[in-house]
XYZ file of C-alpha atoms in Angstrom:
668
model
C 50.675 -15.880 17.371
C 46.890 -15.897 16.925
C 45.490 -17.182 13.662
C 44.470 -14.386 11.315
C 41.579 -14.634 8.845
C 40.800 -12.526 5.795
C 37.515 -10.699 5.357
C 36.094 -7.875 3.266
C 34.882 -4.875 5.272
C 32.686 -2.418 3.377
C 34.239 -3.621 0.128
C 37.876 -3.383 1.289
C 40.029 -6.434 2.214
C 41.327 -6.682 5.773
C 42.341 -9.263 8.380
C 41.324 -9.994 11.945
C 41.950 -12.564 14.629
C 40.006 -15.816 14.227
C 37.145 -16.074 16.704
C 36.542 -12.313 16.818
C 32.904 -11.428 17.384
C 31.066 -8.471 15.967
C 30.833 -7.068 19.486
C 34.612 -6.897 19.762
C 35.234 -5.801 16.176
C 32.780 -2.886 16.343
C 33.322 -1.960 19.998
C 34.327 1.596 19.036
C 31.073 2.101 17.107
C 28.342 2.256 19.768
C 25.492 2.828 17.265
C 26.286 -0.332 15.274
C 23.613 -2.806 16.381
C 23.988 -5.768 14.011
C 26.275 -6.780 11.171
C 25.611 -7.914 7.637
C 27.565 -11.096 6.862
C 27.493 -12.216 3.236
C 24.231 -10.346 2.827
C 22.510 -11.748 5.936
C 21.917 -9.895 9.202
C 23.749 -11.397 12.205
C 23.890 -10.635 15.906
C 27.078 -8.857 16.939
C 27.691 -11.628 19.493
C 28.430 -14.141 16.717
C 31.937 -14.889 15.485
C 32.910 -13.375 12.147
C 33.754 -16.216 9.720
C 36.720 -16.325 7.372
C 36.236 -14.774 3.934
C 33.125 -12.943 5.129
C 31.782 -9.953 3.255
C 31.158 -7.790 6.328
C 29.227 -4.550 6.783
C 28.238 -2.783 10.005
C 24.565 -1.791 10.358
C 23.845 1.411 12.246
C 20.746 1.796 14.390
C 19.580 4.677 12.182
C 19.575 2.565 8.986
C 16.422 0.802 7.821
C 17.758 -2.630 8.813
C 19.019 -1.223 12.097
C 15.618 0.274 12.895
C 13.921 -3.009 12.044
C 16.157 -4.833 14.511
C 15.577 -2.143 17.144
C 11.820 -2.515 16.717
C 11.874 -6.293 16.841
C 13.954 -6.215 20.013
C 11.545 -3.677 21.517
C 8.697 -6.058 20.668
C 10.475 -8.734 22.748
C 10.804 -6.335 25.663
C 7.113 -5.488 25.381
C 6.193 -9.182 25.371
C 8.372 -9.769 28.422
C 6.598 -6.916 30.201
C 3.152 -8.269 29.258
C 3.926 -11.730 30.579
C 5.249 -10.251 33.811
C 2.164 -8.081 34.298
C -0.386 -10.631 33.061
C 0.660 -14.099 34.240
C -0.711 -16.843 32.041
C -0.754 -14.747 28.880
C 0.376 -16.653 25.781
C 2.592 -15.398 22.984
C 1.581 -15.110 19.347
C 3.730 -13.494 16.675
C 5.724 -10.280 17.155
C 7.332 -8.931 13.963
C 8.608 -5.491 13.068
C 6.461 -3.567 10.573
C 6.770 -0.206 8.826
C 7.639 2.396 11.482
C 7.036 -0.007 14.353
C 6.135 -3.482 15.532
C 3.309 -5.512 17.017
C 2.919 -8.553 19.224
C -0.129 -10.809 19.551
C -1.195 -12.149 22.956
C -3.803 -14.556 24.207
C -4.965 -12.842 27.391
C -8.028 -13.203 29.570
C -9.308 -9.657 28.993
C -8.707 -7.021 26.300
C -5.982 -4.478 27.044
C -7.185 -1.105 28.366
C -5.498 2.307 27.977
C -4.322 1.999 31.595
C -2.791 -1.380 30.758
C -0.774 0.205 27.957
C 0.667 2.761 30.381
C 1.606 0.001 32.830
C 3.262 -1.995 30.039
C 5.332 1.023 28.932
C 6.465 1.611 32.526
C 7.416 -2.039 32.965
C 9.312 -1.951 29.657
C 11.410 0.967 30.900
C 12.434 -1.023 33.960
C 13.543 -3.913 31.720
C 15.418 -1.530 29.418
C 17.235 0.074 32.339
C 18.472 -3.356 33.462
C 20.608 -3.538 30.285
C 19.456 -7.080 29.594
C 21.335 -8.815 26.784
C 19.750 -10.748 23.907
C 21.241 -14.238 23.764
C 20.890 -16.462 20.676
C 20.635 -20.241 21.078
C 20.432 -22.751 18.225
C 18.176 -25.676 19.108
C 16.746 -28.798 17.532
C 13.062 -29.089 16.732
C 12.504 -31.333 19.737
C 14.402 -28.981 22.037
C 12.360 -26.041 20.774
C 9.121 -27.912 21.416
C 10.246 -28.758 24.938
C 11.236 -25.151 25.705
C 7.983 -23.787 24.236
C 5.749 -26.445 25.794
C 3.687 -23.788 27.615
C 3.214 -21.696 24.480
C 0.579 -23.370 22.236
C 0.868 -20.844 19.425
C 4.632 -21.270 19.247
C 4.187 -25.047 19.126
C 1.872 -24.588 16.167
C 4.484 -22.516 14.383
C 7.087 -25.192 14.996
C 4.835 -27.562 13.078
C 4.819 -25.210 10.084
C 7.544 -26.178 7.667
C 5.798 -25.039 4.487
C 7.231 -21.757 3.144
C 3.874 -20.344 2.091
C 2.496 -20.912 5.588
C 5.625 -19.479 7.151
C 5.114 -16.291 5.162
C 1.596 -15.821 6.517
C 1.181 -13.114 9.154
C 4.859 -12.772 10.014
C 5.444 -16.446 10.875
C 8.707 -16.505 8.902
C 10.235 -14.166 11.499
C 9.761 -16.945 14.024
C 10.467 -20.201 12.186
C 11.626 -19.385 8.643
C 14.837 -20.940 7.359
C 16.647 -24.169 8.159
C 17.879 -23.268 11.660
C 15.630 -23.031 14.712
C 16.727 -20.481 17.287
C 15.539 -19.197 20.627
C 16.354 -15.755 21.962
C 16.728 -15.191 25.676
C 16.652 -11.942 27.616
C 19.503 -12.276 30.106
C 19.872 -10.093 33.204
C 23.087 -8.778 34.755
C 23.469 -11.934 36.838
C 23.520 -14.012 33.668
C 20.084 -15.521 34.280
C 17.669 -16.074 31.425
C 14.578 -14.161 32.530
C 12.471 -14.499 29.381
C 12.643 -16.474 26.116
C 10.963 -16.635 22.732
C 11.097 -18.613 19.524
C 12.688 -16.235 17.035
C 15.017 -16.047 14.029
C 16.547 -12.761 15.150
C 18.844 -10.936 14.953
C 18.548 -8.617 17.942
C 20.252 -5.686 19.615
C 23.259 -6.461 21.809
C 21.313 -5.207 24.865
C 18.126 -3.406 25.898
C 19.842 -0.145 26.866
C 20.017 0.764 23.165
C 16.223 1.116 23.146
C 16.611 4.023 25.601
C 13.306 5.884 25.941
C 12.543 6.386 22.239
C 9.656 3.913 22.122
C 5.924 3.891 22.700
C 3.109 1.371 23.007
C 0.602 2.942 20.646
C -2.651 1.004 20.705
C -4.390 -2.333 21.140
C -6.634 -4.151 18.666
C -8.162 -7.557 18.088
C -6.472 -9.848 15.552
C -7.245 -13.383 14.467
C -4.400 -15.815 14.997
C -2.411 -15.927 11.750
C -5.024 -13.814 10.024
C -7.727 -16.473 9.730
C -11.232 -15.718 10.983
C -11.719 -19.356 11.999
C -8.833 -19.054 14.480
C -8.976 -17.581 17.999
C -9.000 -13.808 18.280
C -5.950 -12.507 20.099
C -5.067 -9.078 21.461
C -2.537 -7.240 19.303
C -0.386 -4.505 20.808
C 1.144 -2.041 18.334
C 4.255 -0.102 19.225
C 6.972 2.013 17.697
C 10.666 2.576 18.407
C 13.207 5.007 16.996
C 16.895 5.715 17.215
C 16.356 8.933 19.198
C 13.687 10.635 21.279
C 13.539 13.421 18.680
C 12.794 10.861 15.965
C 9.971 9.458 18.085
C 8.531 12.939 18.594
C 8.704 13.669 14.866
C 6.959 10.374 14.118
C 4.112 11.164 16.495
C 3.748 14.585 14.885
C 3.485 12.884 11.484
C 0.822 10.576 12.868
C -1.137 13.549 14.190
C -0.928 15.231 10.792
C -1.988 12.000 9.088
C -4.997 11.836 11.395
C -5.937 15.386 10.438
C -5.707 14.313 6.798
C -7.572 11.011 7.244
C -9.665 10.601 4.099
C -12.518 9.022 6.038
C -12.940 12.143 8.158
C -12.404 14.543 5.254
C -14.763 12.544 3.052
C -17.527 13.100 5.577
C -16.708 16.768 6.209
C -16.595 17.573 2.479
C -19.618 15.376 1.712
C -17.769 13.215 -0.829
C -18.710 9.594 -0.043
C -20.088 7.251 2.591
C -20.477 3.561 3.424
C -24.171 3.009 4.285
C -24.726 0.029 6.562
C -27.816 -0.870 4.533
C -25.567 -1.565 1.529
C -22.822 -3.464 3.324
C -19.259 -3.184 4.593
C -16.594 -2.073 2.161
C -19.089 -0.809 -0.456
C -18.981 2.944 -1.042
C -21.483 5.399 -2.466
C -20.321 8.687 -3.941
C -22.255 11.856 -3.153
C -22.640 14.724 -5.657
C -19.419 16.421 -4.519
C -17.562 13.119 -4.655
C -19.114 12.392 -8.028
C -17.618 15.607 -9.391
C -14.178 14.750 -8.009
C -14.301 11.204 -9.327
C -15.702 12.353 -12.676
C -12.861 14.837 -13.163
C -10.308 12.133 -12.350
C -11.856 9.630 -14.752
C -12.489 12.086 -17.582
C -8.968 13.526 -17.507
C -7.459 10.036 -17.467
C -9.762 8.984 -20.325
C -8.663 11.921 -22.494
C -5.009 11.093 -21.849
C -5.529 7.381 -22.598
C -7.296 8.044 -25.883
C -4.513 10.421 -26.932
C -1.970 7.670 -26.104
C -3.639 5.134 -28.389
C -5.738 3.160 -25.918
C -9.205 1.886 -26.838
C -11.882 1.791 -24.132
C -13.926 -1.365 -23.701
C -16.742 -2.415 -21.372
C -17.246 -5.805 -19.755
C -19.888 -7.237 -17.380
C -19.561 -7.451 -13.615
C -20.323 -11.178 -13.532
C -19.210 -14.260 -15.453
C -19.482 -18.021 -15.472
C -17.098 -20.000 -13.312
C -15.380 -21.566 -16.337
C -13.708 -18.306 -17.361
C -11.925 -17.808 -14.046
C -11.110 -21.522 -13.826
C -9.323 -21.242 -17.145
C -7.539 -18.039 -16.156
C -6.329 -19.646 -12.925
C -7.981 -17.103 -10.645
C -10.273 -19.595 -8.918
C -7.547 -22.174 -8.180
C -5.204 -19.420 -6.972
C -7.459 -16.751 -5.421
C -10.763 -18.453 -4.599
C -10.650 -17.306 -0.962
C -10.559 -13.700 -2.194
C -13.447 -14.110 -4.658
C -17.060 -13.541 -3.622
C -19.085 -16.753 -3.216
C -20.710 -18.043 -6.425
C -24.263 -17.341 -7.561
C -26.128 -20.394 -8.900
C -28.067 -19.585 -12.082
C -29.918 -21.219 -14.982
C -31.060 -24.314 -13.110
C -34.449 -25.689 -14.268
C -36.831 -27.982 -12.384
C -40.046 -29.771 -13.244
C -43.286 -29.472 -11.287
C -42.143 -32.194 -8.900
C -39.019 -30.257 -8.079
C -36.620 -32.526 -9.958
C -33.676 -30.880 -11.688
C -34.161 -31.089 -15.449
C -31.276 -28.796 -16.352
C -28.150 -28.283 -14.299
C -27.408 -24.708 -13.370
C -24.097 -22.929 -13.560
C -22.067 -20.944 -11.067
C -21.447 -17.275 -11.769
C -18.914 -15.101 -9.984
C -18.619 -11.367 -9.458
C -15.405 -10.649 -11.309
C -12.245 -10.123 -9.237
C -10.237 -9.132 -12.327
C -10.897 -7.656 -15.763
C -8.070 -9.361 -17.656
C -9.806 -12.595 -18.789
C -12.583 -10.583 -20.419
C -10.089 -8.388 -22.272
C -8.457 -11.559 -23.557
C -11.807 -12.707 -24.932
C -12.136 -9.394 -26.791
C -8.706 -10.014 -28.322
C -9.694 -13.552 -29.306
C -13.003 -12.535 -30.873
C -11.304 -12.542 -34.269
C -7.973 -13.390 -35.837
C -5.137 -10.957 -35.135
C -2.142 -9.956 -37.210
C 1.138 -8.365 -36.222
C -0.326 -5.226 -37.807
C -2.926 -5.121 -34.994
C -0.220 -5.008 -32.334
C 0.340 -3.415 -29.989
C -3.322 -3.572 -28.949
C -4.117 -1.420 -25.918
C -7.435 -2.075 -24.189
C -8.518 0.136 -21.289
C -11.491 -0.057 -18.948
C -12.714 1.512 -15.751
C -13.921 -1.887 -14.606
C -15.585 -2.490 -11.260
C -14.310 -5.630 -9.546
C -15.103 -7.335 -6.258
C -12.863 -8.919 -3.625
C -13.966 -10.862 -0.566
C -11.903 -8.826 1.895
C -12.083 -9.721 5.570
C -14.103 -7.216 7.547
C -11.129 -6.442 9.809
C -8.999 -5.470 6.799
C -11.446 -2.897 5.422
C -10.259 0.702 5.672
C -12.217 3.553 4.114
C -11.606 3.795 0.374
C -8.143 2.254 0.542
C -9.363 -1.278 1.295
C -12.860 -2.080 0.040
C -14.892 -5.001 -1.305
C -16.040 -3.349 -4.497
C -13.818 -0.943 -6.427
C -13.102 0.328 -9.916
C -9.755 -0.385 -11.502
C -8.458 1.951 -14.181
C -7.308 -1.180 -15.904
C -5.412 -1.608 -19.155
C -3.988 -4.600 -20.966
C -1.486 -4.377 -23.777
C -0.923 -7.235 -26.206
C 2.475 -6.901 -27.837
C 5.096 -8.816 -29.786
C 8.401 -9.768 -28.188
C 10.137 -7.087 -30.271
C 7.734 -4.437 -29.017
C 7.946 -5.382 -25.337
C 10.627 -3.005 -24.075
C 9.427 0.007 -26.072
C 5.853 -0.517 -24.888
C 6.908 -0.881 -21.240
C 8.944 2.309 -21.653
C 5.876 4.043 -23.042
C 3.655 2.751 -20.243
C 6.018 3.898 -17.468
C 6.462 7.331 -19.049
C 2.689 7.634 -19.507
C 2.003 6.606 -15.911
C 4.453 9.137 -14.474
C 3.184 11.895 -16.755
C -0.446 11.301 -15.799
C 0.296 11.129 -12.070
C 2.148 14.433 -12.374
C -1.035 15.909 -13.809
C -2.563 15.223 -10.378
C 0.248 17.034 -8.587
C 2.346 14.035 -7.546
C 6.094 14.301 -8.106
C 8.174 12.066 -5.858
C 8.407 8.587 -7.436
C 10.513 5.456 -7.141
C 10.357 2.014 -8.756
C 10.570 -1.563 -7.484
C 11.387 -4.449 -9.827
C 10.029 -7.801 -8.649
C 12.023 -10.694 -10.101
C 11.575 -14.452 -10.165
C 12.568 -16.799 -7.381
C 15.675 -18.925 -7.801
C 13.581 -22.072 -7.339
C 12.196 -23.205 -10.703
C 9.095 -24.665 -9.065
C 7.918 -21.163 -8.160
C 7.535 -19.840 -11.704
C 6.380 -20.994 -15.103
C 7.719 -20.414 -18.595
C 11.198 -20.497 -20.041
C 14.307 -18.950 -18.532
C 14.773 -17.100 -21.820
C 11.354 -15.436 -21.678
C 11.796 -14.464 -18.020
C 15.222 -13.000 -18.675
C 13.968 -10.989 -21.650
C 10.975 -9.653 -19.714
C 13.061 -8.835 -16.622
C 15.728 -7.080 -18.686
C 13.071 -5.052 -20.484
C 11.635 -3.875 -17.156
C 15.105 -3.246 -15.724
C 16.208 -1.181 -18.729
C 13.059 0.919 -18.554
C 13.526 1.439 -14.821
C 17.127 2.529 -15.225
C 16.326 4.823 -18.145
C 13.572 6.522 -16.136
C 16.092 8.260 -13.902
C 14.087 7.198 -10.838
C 15.411 5.189 -7.923
C 15.098 1.493 -8.860
C 15.144 -1.269 -6.243
C 15.430 -4.879 -7.417
C 13.708 -7.511 -5.277
C 14.521 -11.142 -6.145
C 11.834 -13.720 -5.462
C 8.934 -11.234 -5.295
C 7.534 -11.714 -8.805
C 4.254 -13.510 -9.415
C 4.651 -17.020 -10.795
C 3.676 -15.840 -14.298
C 6.035 -12.897 -14.850
C 8.123 -10.013 -13.455
C 6.689 -6.585 -12.683
C 7.553 -2.992 -11.840
C 5.673 -1.183 -9.082
C 5.687 2.591 -8.870
C 5.634 4.171 -5.418
C 4.852 7.789 -4.689
C 5.666 9.888 -1.626
C 2.864 12.183 -0.500
C 2.907 15.642 1.074
C 3.740 14.311 4.556
C 6.372 11.793 3.506
C 4.323 8.591 3.344
C 5.002 6.105 0.562
C 2.066 4.678 -1.397
C 2.231 1.945 -3.982
C 0.212 3.075 -6.979
C 0.854 1.800 -10.476
C 1.880 -1.690 -11.496
C 3.312 -2.808 -14.843
C 3.155 -6.605 -14.949
C 4.515 -8.778 -17.751
C 2.388 -11.924 -18.131
C 3.786 -15.019 -19.803
C 0.990 -17.233 -18.465
C -2.442 -16.076 -19.635
C -1.533 -15.971 -23.351
C -0.649 -19.676 -23.007
C -3.751 -20.548 -20.981
C -6.042 -18.911 -23.525
C -4.016 -20.018 -26.571
C -3.751 -16.444 -27.809
C -2.172 -16.003 -31.224
C -1.354 -13.518 -33.933
C -0.045 -13.970 -37.467
C 3.541 -12.787 -37.673
C 5.062 -11.029 -40.703
C 6.477 -14.348 -41.924
C 3.054 -16.009 -41.761
C 3.747 -18.092 -38.652
C 1.416 -18.180 -35.654
C 2.960 -16.555 -32.581
C 1.956 -15.876 -28.973
C 1.568 -12.240 -27.970
C 2.977 -11.060 -24.643
C 0.468 -9.514 -22.247
C 1.170 -6.455 -20.115
C -1.172 -5.716 -17.197
C -1.252 -2.073 -16.173
C -3.241 -0.458 -13.366
C -2.341 3.219 -13.194
C -4.233 4.510 -10.168
C -4.461 1.017 -8.677
C -8.124 1.695 -8.080
C -10.054 4.929 -8.523
C -11.323 4.736 -4.941
C -7.887 4.262 -3.422
C -6.321 6.957 -5.600
C -9.055 9.393 -4.581
C -8.263 8.633 -0.930
C -4.542 9.224 -1.523
C -5.223 12.547 -3.254
C -7.640 13.561 -0.497
C -4.962 12.981 2.147
C -2.141 14.414 0.011
C -4.006 17.706 -0.403
C -5.723 17.520 3.017
C -8.968 18.091 1.104
C -7.766 21.341 -0.486
C -7.727 20.045 -4.068
C -6.360 22.019 -6.992
C -9.118 24.110 -8.524
C -9.621 21.790 -11.488
C -10.460 18.879 -9.139
C -12.435 20.831 -6.544
C -16.164 20.032 -6.469
C -16.908 23.746 -5.910
C -14.360 25.960 -7.620
C -15.772 29.391 -6.809
C -18.137 30.616 -4.134
C -19.547 34.105 -4.226
C -20.011 35.727 -0.813
C -21.726 39.142 -0.839
C -20.857 41.458 2.031
C -24.557 42.110 2.554
C -27.904 41.225 0.952
C -28.029 44.288 -1.388
C -25.032 42.874 -3.295
C -26.562 39.430 -3.945
C -27.761 40.208 -7.467
C -24.476 41.846 -8.419
C -22.448 38.803 -7.379
C -25.051 36.417 -8.835
C -24.338 37.914 -12.248
C -20.593 37.242 -11.804
C -21.319 33.650 -10.754
C -23.472 33.206 -13.875
C -20.638 34.452 -16.083
C -18.345 31.873 -14.507
C -20.873 29.086 -14.996
C -21.135 30.030 -18.672
C -17.380 29.438 -18.928
C -17.735 25.967 -17.426
C -16.682 26.918 -13.888
C -18.364 25.193 -10.953
C -19.490 28.365 -9.182
C -22.194 29.034 -6.611
C -23.570 31.972 -4.657
C -23.961 31.948 -0.889
C -27.049 34.098 -0.555
C -28.049 32.575 2.771
C -29.083 34.718 5.728
C -25.924 33.849 7.679
C -23.700 36.753 8.714
C -20.793 37.578 6.380
C -17.981 36.317 8.727
C -19.811 32.990 9.142
C -20.061 32.610 5.353
C -16.315 33.199 5.008
C -15.563 30.603 7.695
C -17.846 28.104 5.977
C -16.119 28.642 2.626
C -12.763 28.108 4.320
C -14.001 24.918 6.005
C -15.336 23.695 2.643
C -11.873 24.345 1.163
C -13.216 26.326 -1.806
C -10.244 27.507 -3.948
C -11.651 30.928 -4.907
C -13.993 33.003 -2.777
C -15.274 36.116 -4.551
C -16.459 38.954 -2.321
C -18.492 41.949 -3.387
C -19.344 45.064 -1.390
C -19.992 48.724 -2.129
C -16.415 49.582 -3.139
C -16.339 46.639 -5.577
C -19.652 47.561 -7.186
C -18.520 51.150 -7.766
C -15.566 50.011 -9.935
C -17.284 46.952 -11.460
C -14.935 44.566 -9.623
C -14.781 41.734 -7.102
C -12.330 40.885 -4.331
C -10.554 37.534 -4.113
C -10.110 35.641 -0.860
C -7.773 32.653 -1.085
C -7.423 29.484 0.982
C -4.416 30.804 2.899
C -6.487 33.742 4.160
C -4.851 36.303 1.882
C -7.030 38.679 -0.110
C -6.766 40.704 -3.330
C -9.226 43.556 -3.579
C -11.130 45.185 -6.449
C -10.087 42.971 -9.354
C -12.073 43.886 -12.506
C -14.758 41.278 -13.201
C -13.488 40.329 -16.671
C -9.964 39.879 -15.321
C -11.221 37.836 -12.360
C -13.159 35.493 -14.648
C -10.152 34.979 -16.936
C -7.799 34.343 -14.006
C -10.090 31.688 -12.585
C -10.638 29.979 -15.948
C -6.889 30.003 -16.649
C -6.089 28.517 -13.221
C -8.545 25.677 -13.826
C -7.498 24.931 -17.395
C -3.795 24.912 -16.504
C -4.460 22.586 -13.544
C -2.613 24.897 -11.157
C -2.174 23.524 -7.643
């Protein structure tokens, strides 16, 4: 009788024959593509071990889709090397909604090349090639990858931080080195790659629900000093219908692209004479941004925050002490040398100092706290600032307002006692959600980033970390929102909660962060006098609500497709007379609206009436007021709304009140 082993399947105990593979065990479940064994993803071809906690992973699940996409990336790489002999492999991980693979090729890929690659991929897929896992030694891996210089470099990377860079961990992370081979029906290995896996059982599961989307340049491992490779982006889905729906979402996202809308609505620009990643806001954009900032300011003041102002530049010593220069110097703008003095002969008589454009506001808020002695009666202290900061982003990473080199953080720092920590975090999370709802956002979820198991990766006591993590966890659970816990993702100085929002077309954006900091109060020797007279350290909470004002504006612009609620719209009302004789009549209505604080204007241009209506629609004006002979006779105006509907002959006083009420109530 065959030996039986015990396992747990989806939480229930069961037995199976020793040596059974996932392929055999799940043979009646054709959409199961990998299995989760004791929390780790395994190929179905591997034997299920005794006492395993086993779960099947369907191709439609997030992990299943990630495996599908990574396997499709391998097929794409195989096709590229068949079509372009001599091409060398870089890294090919799965990413959100797709995958990419980097190649060192003689010439950049053209649109025709992408079509050829897709066609070649389909031939490979139709061959039902299997993905075969092979465990190898370091020396064996080097021998097998001897013709792949980038893979050899990865094999020399044993440092975890380097492995994490640009997807390298998907190739060489962990203690075991593995190769994956694409094997044809004759059992011959026709293509191989260095990879951790896991992969699909065979290529047929990819079917025809994939697409090679675009090509772009990318520096090897993200460093500008490295060779520039060609990166192919692709996507893969469980079904053809899912692929079609994804492409429709992409098309809608393109229509909502904030860079295009920002130009069409005359909101902002990036003049080349100023420099990459540095935005200027036009009058319309200034109104939008001003409304955002002023509403947030009113809410902050009502919630007990105090606004402060700090300079854009500081001496090097401050960011040395805070740890930003040792940790983030690559992301900080180069220093400016100041205060050096020389005599007539050019000899230095006084050494200068290095100043940096600030990458963060927090050290300066700490200095405000430390300006005088603090008591427990002063806490919690809540300091807020719309502080402009600067990051030395690579030019290739810049993207409209969402990734820039100079931006304004709606920053806040709370200094609290240990006893106040959980209540203050609760208050911050509730405040954040409430304020974001004011802007019409509703669909939220939370992620809790916790410390790594390795003590070397975090500072402070276990007790402080546990207290801070539990405080964040309790707040997250009490919020009623979905809470995902992610071990090992916290910064070295404390745990945090990130709030993500889903926009109108289903995309997730990370917005607000609530970060507990156990490090900076120690670095700056911050203190307060406790009720018993002892000197104690406050706990610091970092809180960015919008993330940055620029990025949040971009998210709102895409969420609303430029059709902002009336209270945010740069132009709230436009008067369009049917003909020139009604200009003065409608001008009087516009003046009444202006006197009530409404941003109203009259289109008294010589354009024909239909053209004026089309222009107002294109400008996404919330309320268009029309006046013709019938309206004048009854002292009324007609409304035309964004959706094309119209309401005729509304009395002027009623029209004014309706518009004012819609703005004051922040109706969508």
